[in-house]
Every structure is written in structure tokens, then in C-alpha cells.
Amino acid sequence: MAETPETPHHSDDVQHHLREVQAALARHRVVEDLVHRQESPKHDLVENLVHRQHLAELATKLDKLHPADIAYILEALPLDDRMAVWDLVKAERDGEILLEVSDAVRESLIETMDQAELVAAAEQLDADELADLAPDLPKQVMEDVYLGLDAEAREQLRAAMSYPDDSVGALMDFDMVTVREDVSLEVVLRYLRRFDDLPDHTDLLFVIDRKERLRGVLPVNRLLISDPEVIVSEVMLTEHLTLEPADSADEAAMAFERYDLVSAPVVDSHHRLLGRLKVASVLDFVRESSEAELLGQAGLKEEEDIFAPIVDSVKNRWRWLAINLVTAFIASRVIGAFEGSIQQLVALAALMPIVAGIGGNSGNQTITMIVRAIAMGQVAVEHGKRLFRKEIGVALFNGIVWGGLLGLIAFVLYRDPKLALVLTAAMTLNLLLAAVMGVLIPITMLRFGKDPAIGSSVLITAVTDSGGFLIFLGLATLILL
């Protein structure tokens, strides 16, 4: 297949394009350095010609890439190289590329653009796309863009920006095809042929009346295989999924997965058609939510540009590192309180990390399962008691089985039955603590309206470490010493 501009590529191809761009930048720097070393009357002319040749080749390469591929390349380049590549991108493609890059990289690109460039980039976007970009644009830029929109686009932009980020309204698209129910399929086909290109993911045509109320949907496959003389009302579907702008984006995503949807209409309380939700928007939302959850579990406030300045990275990471420092200090003080016991029985120092480590692993398993179930809408606050009973049962079983096995190994190594008993008991108790906290932490955060994923792994590890040391060393002091 011939490669055309903006053709999507396989992931291996994208990696190949990235290496090509990196190699071109490297060649440019090498040649530039060689020219600088030579003293010649024509030095400036040679340097200028070489510079222009390499940049022209790179610009031609970039023109053939899809915006998402260029975004990937920009994210994978250090700041200096990123800005060099960004300057080579055609101005009319700035807007669509800004939409594709991560928030952190987008910020670094916007900082290099003046107001006129930002206005020009934003004016290339549809209302729903502009709403996605708006939070990162300066206020004056948005005002200039808003004044340049027609009345319909202004209303669409205002509507898109009025809904929370996790709602259907924030994700809906206004670019769709509508038809009337009293016309024939032949008329619909002639109408579609007038389009230069149909909107992305057009699997449904939306049937509306004169008051813009949704009457049904006409699947494109039905349109193509039905008799052209048939009226739309005879083949359209009246039983179909409809969404409202205030609906949860998470619930909409689950509906798209459950029913294998490509698009779905979005209506207001009077059943007037407002827009549609596309599977592409749903996938973007799911990906961003998953990334935010992973970052939150690691204690990161937001997505970080891997090549960001040191100060920006420090600001993003310090909060949970500070919490980790406090919890690590508490754990060290727990160990310090039993320093005499450890000196009398050195085996305690070798065994206590096992108790803490297994407890932390078990707690993380519990939290991961519950946070996932919460995200899927399968768990609510009222399920807390049932989850406690279930996880405590699992912890007891694992404590007896694996704690007993660990106790047996300790007995073989140290020939001390009391030490084996202490190890088994400590393992079981710490697994019970991990089970309780593994349920309590996400359920409590859910009750108070917080994201259960944020910092949960950090908290459970802190509890099981300190708790494991305290339980094991406390039991050892009471029973063995």
C-alpha cells in the first residue's frame, strides 16, 4: 500500500520513524559541528546550505506522518530535539498534534508558541476538540478564538466546556449525520453522496423530527442492503442505547464494551439530539483514566514529561515521597524499639522482612482487585462488610498455609519450635491486617468521594511494613525472650 500523508502506522513502523528522526537530528548536529570547525570564507554559506538541506529532509518526513505518530515522536525526544522537530511541523497541523500529545508535553510545546500561533492552531479544531484543548490555552487566546466562531460553534463549545471531565457531555462529538424519517433511502443515499467525507465512526445515521428530537437510528449497513424505495421509518431502529450529557463516562464506557458499540446518540431531557459519543473518545477516556490510576498508585500527582526539567519532576513527586519518608521513619522506630530483642536473637533480623514483604504483597493484591471493581461499578460503599468477611477468610487460609510452611522452614534452619510458632502467628496476623486495610483504604476513600487508586499502594505498604515488624518482633519478645 502506498504511504500517504497522515497514514496511521503499525507500532513497529512508528519506532522506525522515531529512529529515523533521531538519526537525522544526529547527522545534522555532526555536520554542523564539522562546518563550525573549518575556517573558510564560505563557512556561513556552507553551513546555511547544509542546515537547510537536513531540515528540509526532516520536514518532508514529518509531513507524511499521522498526527498521532508525530505526537509519539515528540514525546520520545529530549527538549532541545523536540523543539527542533516542532518548529518543522506545518502550522496547519499544530492543532491536531497538540490534541494527540500528553498533557505534560503539550504544556512544553504551548510555552514556545506566541498568541497568534496558538489562535491559528485552535481555529483549525472542531468545538469538541477545542474544548479538550481549552484548559491548556491562555485565557486571551481562548477569547480570540471564541470571537472568531459562528453562533452554532460558540454554543457547542460552551456546552462541551460546561460538563465535568468524567461525563458524557465532555466527550461527545457534534459532527454527525441526521436525516428525516419520512424520506426514502434513495434520498438519503443521494444526500450522503454530497459529502466530501463522512464524519469518523459513522455507523449510524440519526433520525430526527423538525424539533430536533431523536426518533431513531438508521444503521449504515441497513441503509446499504435495503430497498432504496423504502421509507426511513420502516427500517430505522427505535430501540437503541441513548445517553445524556450528565451520564458518567465510566458507565458509558462499560456500555460501549458490553454492547460492542461504535457510536451512540446523546440527547437532552426533552430527547433533543445534542451530539454523539464515539468509540474513539471512549477509548481515549479509558486510556487516560488507566494512566491516571497507575500514576496515582505510585503517588504521582499528574502525568510527567519524561524529559521535563528537574524542578517540574520534583514538584510532581515530592508529596508521596514525604509520606513515604514519614512511614519509613515509623517503621525504623518500630525496629529500634526491639533492638535488644534482635541483638539477643539474630534470626529475627533475617526473618522480619519476610513477614512485612508478604503482608505488603497480599494487601496490594486486595487493593488492586477492589479498586478495579470500583472502577467497573461492581463495588459500592455498602459492600464493605461483605468484602471484609471474604478477605479475612482468604487471609486466614493463606496465613495458616503459607505461614505454616514458613514456620516449618524456620524450624529446619534454626531448630527452634517457638520461633517457628512465632513466625506462623506473625505471618497470619499481618495477612489479616493487610486484608482489613486493603478493604478499608479504598472503601473509605470511596465514601469521601476520593479516587481509591491515588496513593493506595503507598499506604498499604506503609501499614503492612510497620505492622509486620511490630507484630513479629512483639510476639518474639513475649514468647522467645
Short mmCIF file of C-alpha atoms in Angstrom, two decimals:
data_model
loop_
_atom_site.label_atom_id
_atom_site.label_comp_id
_atom_site.label_asym_id
_atom_site.label_seq_id
_atom_site.Cartn_x
_atom_site.Cartn_y
_atom_site.Cartn_z
CA MET A 1 0.00 0.00 0.00
CA ALA A 2 1.38 3.42 -0.90
CA GLU A 3 2.13 5.66 2.05
CA THR A 4 0.01 8.82 2.00
CA PRO A 5 0.15 11.81 4.34
CA GLU A 6 -1.36 11.12 7.76
CA THR A 7 -1.50 7.36 7.21
CA PRO A 8 -1.67 5.53 10.57
CA HIS A 9 1.22 3.13 11.14
CA HIS A 10 1.90 -0.07 12.99
CA SER A 11 3.74 0.40 16.29
CA ASP A 12 6.93 -1.09 14.79
CA ASP A 13 6.72 1.46 11.96
CA VAL A 14 6.36 4.28 14.46
CA GLN A 15 9.50 3.11 16.24
CA HIS A 16 11.25 3.04 12.86
CA HIS A 17 10.14 6.61 12.14
CA LEU A 18 11.37 7.70 15.57
CA ARG A 19 14.80 6.21 14.90
CA GLU A 20 14.90 7.92 11.50
CA VAL A 21 14.11 11.30 13.08
CA GLN A 22 16.72 10.75 15.80
CA ALA A 23 19.31 9.77 13.18
CA ALA A 24 18.51 12.85 11.07
CA LEU A 25 18.92 15.11 14.08
CA ALA A 26 22.21 13.42 14.96
CA ARG A 27 23.54 13.83 11.39
CA HIS A 28 22.54 17.46 11.41
CA ARG A 29 24.47 18.10 14.64
CA VAL A 30 27.57 16.25 13.37
CA VAL A 31 27.70 18.13 10.06
CA GLU A 32 27.01 21.42 11.79
CA ASP A 33 29.89 20.77 14.18
CA LEU A 34 32.29 19.90 11.35
CA VAL A 35 31.40 23.04 9.43
CA HIS A 36 31.97 25.14 12.54
CA ARG A 37 35.49 23.72 12.92
CA GLN A 38 36.52 24.68 9.39
CA GLU A 39 37.76 28.21 8.78
CA SER A 40 36.66 29.19 5.32
CA PRO A 41 35.41 32.37 3.62
CA LYS A 42 32.37 30.41 2.53
CA HIS A 43 31.79 28.98 6.00
CA ASP A 44 28.45 30.73 6.54
CA LEU A 45 27.17 29.78 3.10
CA VAL A 46 28.10 26.10 3.54
CA GLU A 47 26.58 25.98 6.99
CA ASN A 48 23.37 27.58 5.76
CA LEU A 49 23.03 25.15 2.82
CA VAL A 50 23.70 22.07 4.97
CA HIS A 51 21.31 23.34 7.61
CA ARG A 52 18.54 23.91 5.10
CA GLN A 53 19.08 20.53 3.39
CA HIS A 54 18.80 18.49 6.59
CA LEU A 55 15.81 20.42 7.89
CA ALA A 56 14.04 20.13 4.52
CA GLU A 57 14.51 16.34 4.53
CA LEU A 58 13.19 16.08 8.07
CA ALA A 59 10.22 18.34 7.34
CA THR A 60 9.31 16.20 4.32
CA LYS A 61 9.44 13.11 6.51
CA LEU A 62 7.18 14.67 9.12
CA ASP A 63 4.64 15.78 6.50
CA LYS A 64 3.95 12.11 5.68
CA LEU A 65 3.25 11.05 9.27
CA HIS A 66 -0.07 10.85 11.07
CA PRO A 67 -0.55 13.45 13.86
CA ALA A 68 -0.56 10.67 16.46
CA ASP A 69 2.80 9.40 15.18
CA ILE A 70 4.30 12.89 15.32
CA ALA A 71 2.97 13.23 18.85
CA TYR A 72 4.66 9.96 19.81
CA ILE A 73 7.96 11.15 18.33
CA LEU A 74 7.74 14.49 20.17
CA GLU A 75 7.13 12.72 23.48
CA ALA A 76 10.17 10.48 22.93
CA LEU A 77 12.62 13.31 22.21
CA PRO A 78 14.63 15.41 24.70
CA LEU A 79 13.52 19.03 24.98
CA ASP A 80 16.02 20.54 22.51
CA ASP A 81 15.32 17.94 19.81
CA ARG A 82 11.60 18.14 20.49
CA MET A 83 11.55 21.88 19.85
CA ALA A 84 13.62 21.46 16.69
CA VAL A 85 11.11 18.94 15.32
CA TRP A 86 8.12 21.00 16.47
CA ASP A 87 9.41 24.00 14.51
CA LEU A 88 9.42 21.87 11.34
CA VAL A 89 5.78 20.80 11.62
CA LYS A 90 3.46 22.67 9.29
CA ALA A 91 1.46 25.33 11.13
CA GLU A 92 -1.88 23.97 9.86
CA ARG A 93 -1.19 20.68 11.69
CA ASP A 94 -0.32 22.22 15.07
CA GLY A 95 -3.83 21.93 16.50
CA GLU A 96 -4.39 18.25 15.76
CA ILE A 97 -0.91 17.34 17.05
CA LEU A 98 -1.44 19.30 20.27
CA LEU A 99 -4.56 17.19 20.83
CA GLU A 100 -2.59 13.97 20.47
CA VAL A 101 0.38 14.67 22.77
CA SER A 102 0.26 14.11 26.52
CA ASP A 103 -0.71 16.99 28.80
CA ALA A 104 2.83 17.44 30.08
CA VAL A 105 4.39 17.58 26.60
CA ARG A 106 1.58 19.80 25.32
CA GLU A 107 2.46 22.33 28.01
CA SER A 108 6.10 22.43 26.86
CA LEU A 109 5.02 22.99 23.24
CA ILE A 110 2.48 25.70 24.04
CA GLU A 111 5.12 27.62 26.01
CA THR A 112 7.15 28.06 22.80
CA MET A 113 4.21 29.42 20.74
CA ASP A 114 3.11 33.04 20.59
CA GLN A 115 -0.51 34.13 20.78
CA ALA A 116 -1.03 34.33 17.03
CA GLU A 117 0.29 30.78 16.53
CA LEU A 118 -1.94 29.41 19.28
CA VAL A 119 -5.02 31.15 17.88
CA ALA A 120 -4.27 29.79 14.41
CA ALA A 121 -3.82 26.26 15.79
CA ALA A 122 -7.03 26.41 17.83
CA GLU A 123 -9.10 27.73 14.92
CA GLN A 124 -8.40 24.51 12.99
CA LEU A 125 -10.27 22.41 15.56
CA ASP A 126 -13.92 21.46 15.98
CA ALA A 127 -15.81 22.64 19.05
CA ASP A 128 -15.45 19.35 20.93
CA GLU A 129 -11.71 19.21 20.15
CA LEU A 130 -11.27 22.82 21.18
CA ALA A 131 -12.96 22.06 24.49
CA ASP A 132 -10.31 19.39 25.16
CA LEU A 133 -7.50 21.84 24.43
CA ALA A 134 -9.03 24.88 26.16
CA PRO A 135 -7.75 24.21 29.72
CA ASP A 136 -4.15 24.38 28.48
CA LEU A 137 -4.53 27.56 26.41
CA PRO A 138 -4.04 31.11 27.76
CA LYS A 139 -7.26 32.98 28.52
CA GLN A 140 -6.63 35.66 25.89
CA VAL A 141 -6.14 33.00 23.21
CA MET A 142 -9.47 31.38 24.05
CA GLU A 143 -11.21 34.75 23.94
CA ASP A 144 -9.82 35.47 20.47
CA VAL A 145 -10.81 32.00 19.23
CA TYR A 146 -14.30 32.30 20.74
CA LEU A 147 -14.91 35.61 18.98
CA GLY A 148 -13.95 34.02 15.67
CA LEU A 149 -16.54 31.20 15.93
CA ASP A 150 -20.02 31.33 14.45
CA ALA A 151 -23.07 31.21 16.73
CA GLU A 152 -23.55 27.44 16.44
CA ALA A 153 -19.89 26.65 17.17
CA ARG A 154 -19.92 29.04 20.15
CA GLU A 155 -22.91 27.26 21.64
CA GLN A 156 -21.31 23.86 21.06
CA LEU A 157 -18.07 24.99 22.70
CA ARG A 158 -19.91 26.47 25.66
CA ALA A 159 -21.88 23.25 26.09
CA ALA A 160 -18.82 21.00 25.83
CA MET A 161 -16.92 23.05 28.42
CA SER A 162 -19.84 23.16 30.86
CA TYR A 163 -19.72 19.44 31.70
CA PRO A 164 -17.32 17.69 34.10
CA ASP A 165 -14.35 15.90 32.54
CA ASP A 166 -15.72 12.49 33.56
CA SER A 167 -19.13 12.98 31.96
CA VAL A 168 -20.53 12.04 28.56
CA GLY A 169 -21.08 15.73 27.76
CA ALA A 170 -17.35 16.42 27.91
CA LEU A 171 -16.64 13.60 25.43
CA MET A 172 -19.49 13.99 22.93
CA ASP A 173 -18.89 14.94 19.32
CA PHE A 174 -21.08 17.35 17.35
CA ASP A 175 -20.07 16.12 13.90
CA MET A 176 -22.80 13.67 12.79
CA VAL A 177 -25.29 12.94 10.03
CA THR A 178 -29.01 13.44 10.62
CA VAL A 179 -31.95 12.51 8.36
CA ARG A 180 -35.76 12.66 8.48
CA GLU A 181 -37.97 9.62 8.88
CA ASP A 182 -40.37 10.46 6.04
CA VAL A 183 -37.85 10.28 3.19
CA SER A 184 -36.78 7.27 1.13
CA LEU A 185 -33.44 5.54 1.43
CA GLU A 186 -32.65 6.69 -2.13
CA VAL A 187 -32.94 10.30 -0.96
CA VAL A 188 -30.65 9.52 1.99
CA LEU A 189 -28.06 7.96 -0.33
CA ARG A 190 -28.12 10.98 -2.63
CA TYR A 191 -27.73 13.22 0.40
CA LEU A 192 -24.68 11.25 1.63
CA ARG A 193 -23.02 11.48 -1.79
CA ARG A 194 -22.91 15.25 -1.37
CA PHE A 195 -20.40 14.88 1.46
CA ASP A 196 -16.71 15.06 0.63
CA ASP A 197 -16.12 12.73 3.58
CA LEU A 198 -18.38 11.27 6.26
CA PRO A 199 -17.62 12.01 9.92
CA ASP A 200 -15.34 9.47 11.61
CA HIS A 201 -17.00 6.33 13.01
CA THR A 202 -20.27 6.91 11.14
CA ASP A 203 -22.02 3.60 11.67
CA LEU A 204 -25.38 5.23 12.46
CA LEU A 205 -27.44 8.00 10.88
CA PHE A 206 -29.62 9.77 13.43
CA VAL A 207 -33.29 10.18 12.55
CA ILE A 208 -34.79 13.39 13.93
CA ASP A 209 -38.04 15.34 13.57
CA ARG A 210 -38.47 19.05 12.86
CA LYS A 211 -37.87 19.89 16.54
CA GLU A 212 -34.51 18.06 16.54
CA ARG A 213 -35.92 15.26 18.70
CA LEU A 214 -34.40 11.82 18.16
CA ARG A 215 -36.84 9.41 16.56
CA GLY A 216 -34.48 6.50 15.95
CA VAL A 217 -31.21 5.45 14.36
CA LEU A 218 -30.52 4.14 10.87
CA PRO A 219 -27.54 1.76 10.76
CA VAL A 220 -25.42 2.26 7.64
CA ASN A 221 -25.49 -1.48 6.92
CA ARG A 222 -29.31 -1.41 6.79
CA LEU A 223 -29.17 1.60 4.51
CA LEU A 224 -26.90 -0.24 2.07
CA ILE A 225 -28.75 -3.54 1.88
CA SER A 226 -32.36 -2.32 1.97
CA ASP A 227 -34.57 -1.42 -0.99
CA PRO A 228 -33.82 2.24 -1.94
CA GLU A 229 -37.56 2.90 -2.33
CA VAL A 230 -38.27 2.06 1.34
CA ILE A 231 -39.00 4.91 3.74
CA VAL A 232 -36.53 5.55 6.58
CA SER A 233 -39.18 4.99 9.25
CA GLU A 234 -39.66 1.41 8.03
CA VAL A 235 -36.04 0.31 8.56
CA MET A 236 -34.80 2.56 11.36
CA LEU A 237 -34.28 1.22 14.89
CA THR A 238 -36.33 2.75 17.68
CA GLU A 239 -34.89 0.55 20.45
CA HIS A 240 -31.31 1.64 20.97
CA LEU A 241 -28.97 2.99 23.61
CA THR A 242 -29.20 6.74 24.25
CA LEU A 243 -27.03 8.75 26.59
CA GLU A 244 -27.43 12.10 28.34
CA PRO A 245 -24.64 14.66 28.81
CA ALA A 246 -24.64 14.29 32.59
CA ASP A 247 -24.17 10.49 32.42
CA SER A 248 -20.95 9.08 33.82
CA ALA A 249 -18.26 8.49 31.21
CA ASP A 250 -17.24 5.34 33.10
CA GLU A 251 -20.74 3.89 32.76
CA ALA A 252 -20.86 4.88 29.09
CA ALA A 253 -17.52 3.13 28.51
CA MET A 254 -18.86 -0.05 30.11
CA ALA A 255 -21.96 0.15 27.87
CA PHE A 256 -19.76 0.51 24.77
CA GLU A 257 -17.78 -2.55 25.84
CA ARG A 258 -20.85 -4.58 26.76
CA TYR A 259 -22.77 -3.91 23.55
CA ASP A 260 -19.79 -3.52 21.15
CA LEU A 261 -20.88 -0.02 20.14
CA VAL A 262 -19.15 2.26 17.64
CA SER A 263 -21.26 5.35 18.40
CA ALA A 264 -24.31 6.33 20.44
CA PRO A 265 -26.61 9.38 20.39
CA VAL A 266 -26.52 11.95 23.20
CA VAL A 267 -29.87 13.63 23.98
CA ASP A 268 -31.15 16.18 26.49
CA SER A 269 -34.06 15.76 28.90
CA HIS A 270 -36.52 16.56 26.09
CA HIS A 271 -34.95 13.90 23.86
CA ARG A 272 -33.47 16.51 21.52
CA LEU A 273 -30.32 15.29 19.78
CA LEU A 274 -27.24 17.13 21.08
CA GLY A 275 -24.39 15.07 19.67
CA ARG A 276 -22.95 11.60 19.69
CA LEU A 277 -20.37 9.63 21.63
CA LYS A 278 -17.74 7.81 19.54
CA VAL A 279 -15.77 4.74 20.48
CA ALA A 280 -12.55 6.69 19.81
CA SER A 281 -13.47 9.19 22.55
CA VAL A 282 -14.37 6.34 24.88
CA LEU A 283 -11.03 4.62 24.28
CA ASP A 284 -9.16 7.87 24.91
CA PHE A 285 -11.05 8.34 28.18
CA VAL A 286 -10.37 4.77 29.30
CA ARG A 287 -6.67 5.08 28.46
CA GLU A 288 -6.32 8.40 30.28
CA SER A 289 -8.20 7.04 33.31
CA SER A 290 -5.98 3.95 33.42
CA GLU A 291 -2.83 6.06 33.17
CA ALA A 292 -4.06 8.37 35.92
CA GLU A 293 -4.83 5.36 38.12
CA LEU A 294 -1.36 3.88 37.61
CA LEU A 295 0.27 7.23 38.36
CA GLY A 296 -1.92 7.66 41.43
CA GLN A 297 -0.94 4.25 42.77
CA ALA A 298 2.70 5.35 42.54
CA GLY A 299 1.89 8.60 44.33
CA LEU A 300 2.35 10.85 41.26
CA LYS A 301 0.05 13.84 41.05
CA GLU A 302 -0.05 14.01 37.24
CA GLU A 303 1.47 12.58 34.08
CA GLU A 304 5.09 13.66 33.83
CA ASP A 305 7.10 14.54 30.77
CA ILE A 306 9.97 12.05 30.92
CA PHE A 307 12.32 14.82 29.73
CA ALA A 308 10.86 17.52 31.96
CA PRO A 309 13.15 19.92 33.84
CA ILE A 310 14.31 18.75 37.28
CA VAL A 311 12.18 21.31 39.11
CA ASP A 312 8.95 20.14 37.42
CA SER A 313 9.66 16.50 38.23
CA VAL A 314 10.46 17.32 41.85
CA LYS A 315 7.17 19.21 42.23
CA ASN A 316 5.24 16.23 40.86
CA ARG A 317 6.88 13.62 43.09
CA TRP A 318 7.59 15.20 46.48
CA ARG A 319 4.21 14.69 48.20
CA TRP A 320 4.12 10.92 48.45
CA LEU A 321 7.88 10.74 48.88
CA ALA A 322 7.38 12.85 52.00
CA ILE A 323 4.69 10.44 53.19
CA ASN A 324 6.99 7.51 52.44
CA LEU A 325 9.73 9.17 54.48
CA VAL A 326 7.41 9.50 57.46
CA THR A 327 6.19 5.91 57.22
CA ALA A 328 9.73 4.59 56.76
CA PHE A 329 10.80 6.53 59.86
CA ILE A 330 7.91 4.98 61.81
CA ALA A 331 8.95 1.50 60.64
CA SER A 332 12.54 2.18 61.67
CA ARG A 333 11.40 3.31 65.12
CA VAL A 334 9.38 0.10 65.49
CA ILE A 335 12.53 -1.89 64.75
CA GLY A 336 14.55 0.34 67.08
CA ALA A 337 12.15 -0.33 69.93
CA PHE A 338 13.02 -4.03 69.70
CA GLU A 339 16.75 -3.56 69.19
CA GLY A 340 17.54 -5.52 72.36
CA SER A 341 15.46 -8.48 71.19
CA ILE A 342 17.20 -8.51 67.79
CA GLN A 343 20.62 -8.46 69.48
CA GLN A 344 19.68 -11.47 71.61
CA LEU A 345 18.27 -13.46 68.69
CA VAL A 346 19.89 -12.54 65.37
CA ALA A 347 17.45 -14.77 63.44
CA LEU A 348 14.78 -12.12 63.97
CA ALA A 349 16.67 -9.69 61.70
CA ALA A 350 16.74 -12.25 58.89
CA LEU A 351 13.07 -13.24 59.17
CA MET A 352 11.23 -9.98 59.84
CA PRO A 353 11.49 -8.63 56.23
CA ILE A 354 9.68 -11.78 55.04
CA VAL A 355 6.67 -11.10 57.26
CA ALA A 356 6.46 -7.45 56.18
CA GLY A 357 7.02 -8.23 52.49
CA ILE A 358 4.36 -10.94 52.25
CA GLY A 359 1.87 -8.71 54.05
CA GLY A 360 2.53 -5.85 51.64
CA ASN A 361 2.09 -8.10 48.61
CA SER A 362 -1.17 -9.51 49.93
CA GLY A 363 -2.51 -6.04 50.74
CA ASN A 364 -1.65 -4.77 47.27
CA GLN A 365 -3.49 -7.73 45.73
CA THR A 366 -6.60 -6.91 47.76
CA ILE A 367 -6.48 -3.20 46.92
CA THR A 368 -5.89 -3.86 43.23
CA MET A 369 -8.92 -6.14 42.99
CA ILE A 370 -11.20 -3.74 44.90
CA VAL A 371 -10.06 -0.60 43.04
CA ARG A 372 -10.64 -2.39 39.74
CA ALA A 373 -14.12 -3.50 40.86
CA ILE A 374 -14.92 0.07 41.95
CA ALA A 375 -13.82 1.38 38.55
CA MET A 376 -16.07 -1.21 36.88
CA GLY A 377 -19.02 -0.12 39.01
CA GLN A 378 -19.23 -3.52 40.71
CA VAL A 379 -18.47 -2.36 44.28
CA ALA A 380 -20.10 0.34 46.39
CA VAL A 381 -19.61 1.51 49.98
CA GLU A 382 -22.39 -0.75 51.27
CA HIS A 383 -20.43 -3.82 50.11
CA GLY A 384 -17.71 -3.11 52.68
CA LYS A 385 -18.84 -5.66 55.31
CA ARG A 386 -19.11 -8.49 52.79
CA LEU A 387 -15.68 -7.68 51.40
CA PHE A 388 -14.21 -7.63 54.92
CA ARG A 389 -15.56 -11.13 55.63
CA LYS A 390 -14.33 -12.51 52.33
CA GLU A 391 -10.82 -11.03 52.52
CA ILE A 392 -10.38 -12.03 56.17
CA GLY A 393 -11.25 -15.61 55.20
CA VAL A 394 -8.68 -15.52 52.39
CA ALA A 395 -6.07 -14.06 54.76
CA LEU A 396 -6.71 -16.76 57.39
CA PHE A 397 -6.32 -19.53 54.86
CA ASN A 398 -3.13 -18.05 53.38
CA GLY A 399 -1.74 -17.31 56.84
CA ILE A 400 -2.24 -20.86 58.08
CA VAL A 401 -0.93 -22.50 54.87
CA TRP A 402 1.95 -20.24 53.93
CA GLY A 403 2.70 -19.14 57.48
CA GLY A 404 2.86 -22.79 58.48
CA LEU A 405 5.20 -23.54 55.57
CA LEU A 406 7.43 -20.61 56.53
CA GLY A 407 7.39 -21.76 60.16
CA LEU A 408 8.47 -25.24 59.06
CA ILE A 409 11.37 -23.79 57.07
CA ALA A 410 12.39 -21.68 60.07
CA PHE A 411 12.33 -24.77 62.30
CA VAL A 412 14.57 -26.66 59.86
CA LEU A 413 17.02 -23.74 59.73
CA TYR A 414 17.10 -22.74 63.42
CA ARG A 415 15.80 -25.86 65.29
CA ASP A 416 13.57 -23.67 67.45
CA PRO A 417 9.87 -24.69 67.63
CA LYS A 418 8.91 -21.46 69.43
CA LEU A 419 10.47 -19.35 66.67
CA ALA A 420 8.54 -21.40 64.10
CA LEU A 421 5.31 -20.78 66.01
CA VAL A 422 6.00 -17.05 66.30
CA LEU A 423 6.71 -16.79 62.58
CA THR A 424 3.49 -18.61 61.67
CA ALA A 425 1.41 -16.46 64.01
CA ALA A 426 3.04 -13.22 62.85
CA MET A 427 2.51 -14.11 59.20
CA THR A 428 -1.18 -14.87 59.80
CA LEU A 429 -1.78 -11.71 61.83
CA ASN A 430 -0.04 -9.47 59.29
CA LEU A 431 -2.04 -11.02 56.45
CA LEU A 432 -5.20 -10.28 58.44
CA LEU A 433 -4.02 -6.69 58.93
CA ALA A 434 -3.30 -6.42 55.19
CA ALA A 435 -6.79 -7.78 54.38
CA VAL A 436 -8.52 -5.31 56.71
CA MET A 437 -6.54 -2.31 55.44
CA GLY A 438 -6.78 -3.49 51.82
CA VAL A 439 -10.57 -3.17 52.08
CA LEU A 440 -10.70 -0.21 54.48
CA ILE A 441 -8.45 2.15 52.47
CA PRO A 442 -10.32 2.11 49.12
CA ILE A 443 -13.80 1.89 50.69
CA THR A 444 -13.05 4.86 52.97
CA MET A 445 -11.69 6.90 50.06
CA LEU A 446 -14.78 6.00 48.03
CA ARG A 447 -17.06 7.08 50.88
CA PHE A 448 -15.44 10.52 50.98
CA GLY A 449 -15.52 10.93 47.19
CA LYS A 450 -11.78 10.46 46.62
CA ASP A 451 -10.14 8.35 43.93
CA PRO A 452 -9.42 4.99 45.64
CA ALA A 453 -6.39 4.42 43.42
CA ILE A 454 -4.45 7.51 44.49
CA GLY A 455 -1.66 6.55 46.86
CA SER A 456 -3.36 3.32 47.92
CA SER A 457 -0.28 1.17 47.25
CA VAL A 458 1.89 3.57 49.24
CA LEU A 459 -0.49 3.49 52.21
CA ILE A 460 -0.94 -0.29 52.32
CA THR A 461 2.81 -0.89 52.08
CA ALA A 462 3.44 1.54 54.93
CA VAL A 463 0.85 -0.16 57.16
CA THR A 464 1.97 -3.71 56.47
CA ASP A 465 5.66 -2.87 56.88
CA SER A 466 5.26 -1.18 60.26
CA GLY A 467 2.55 -3.62 61.33
CA GLY A 468 4.58 -6.66 60.25
CA PHE A 469 7.66 -5.53 62.18
CA LEU A 470 5.60 -4.72 65.26
CA ILE A 471 3.67 -8.00 65.25
CA PHE A 472 6.66 -10.24 64.60
CA LEU A 473 9.10 -8.54 66.95
CA GLY A 474 6.44 -8.09 69.64
CA LEU A 475 5.49 -11.78 69.59
CA ALA A 476 9.14 -12.79 69.54
CA THR A 477 9.88 -10.62 72.57
CA LEU A 478 6.92 -12.00 74.52
CA ILE A 479 7.36 -15.70 73.67
CA LEU A 480 11.06 -16.22 72.94
CA LEU A 481 12.74 -13.70 75.24
#
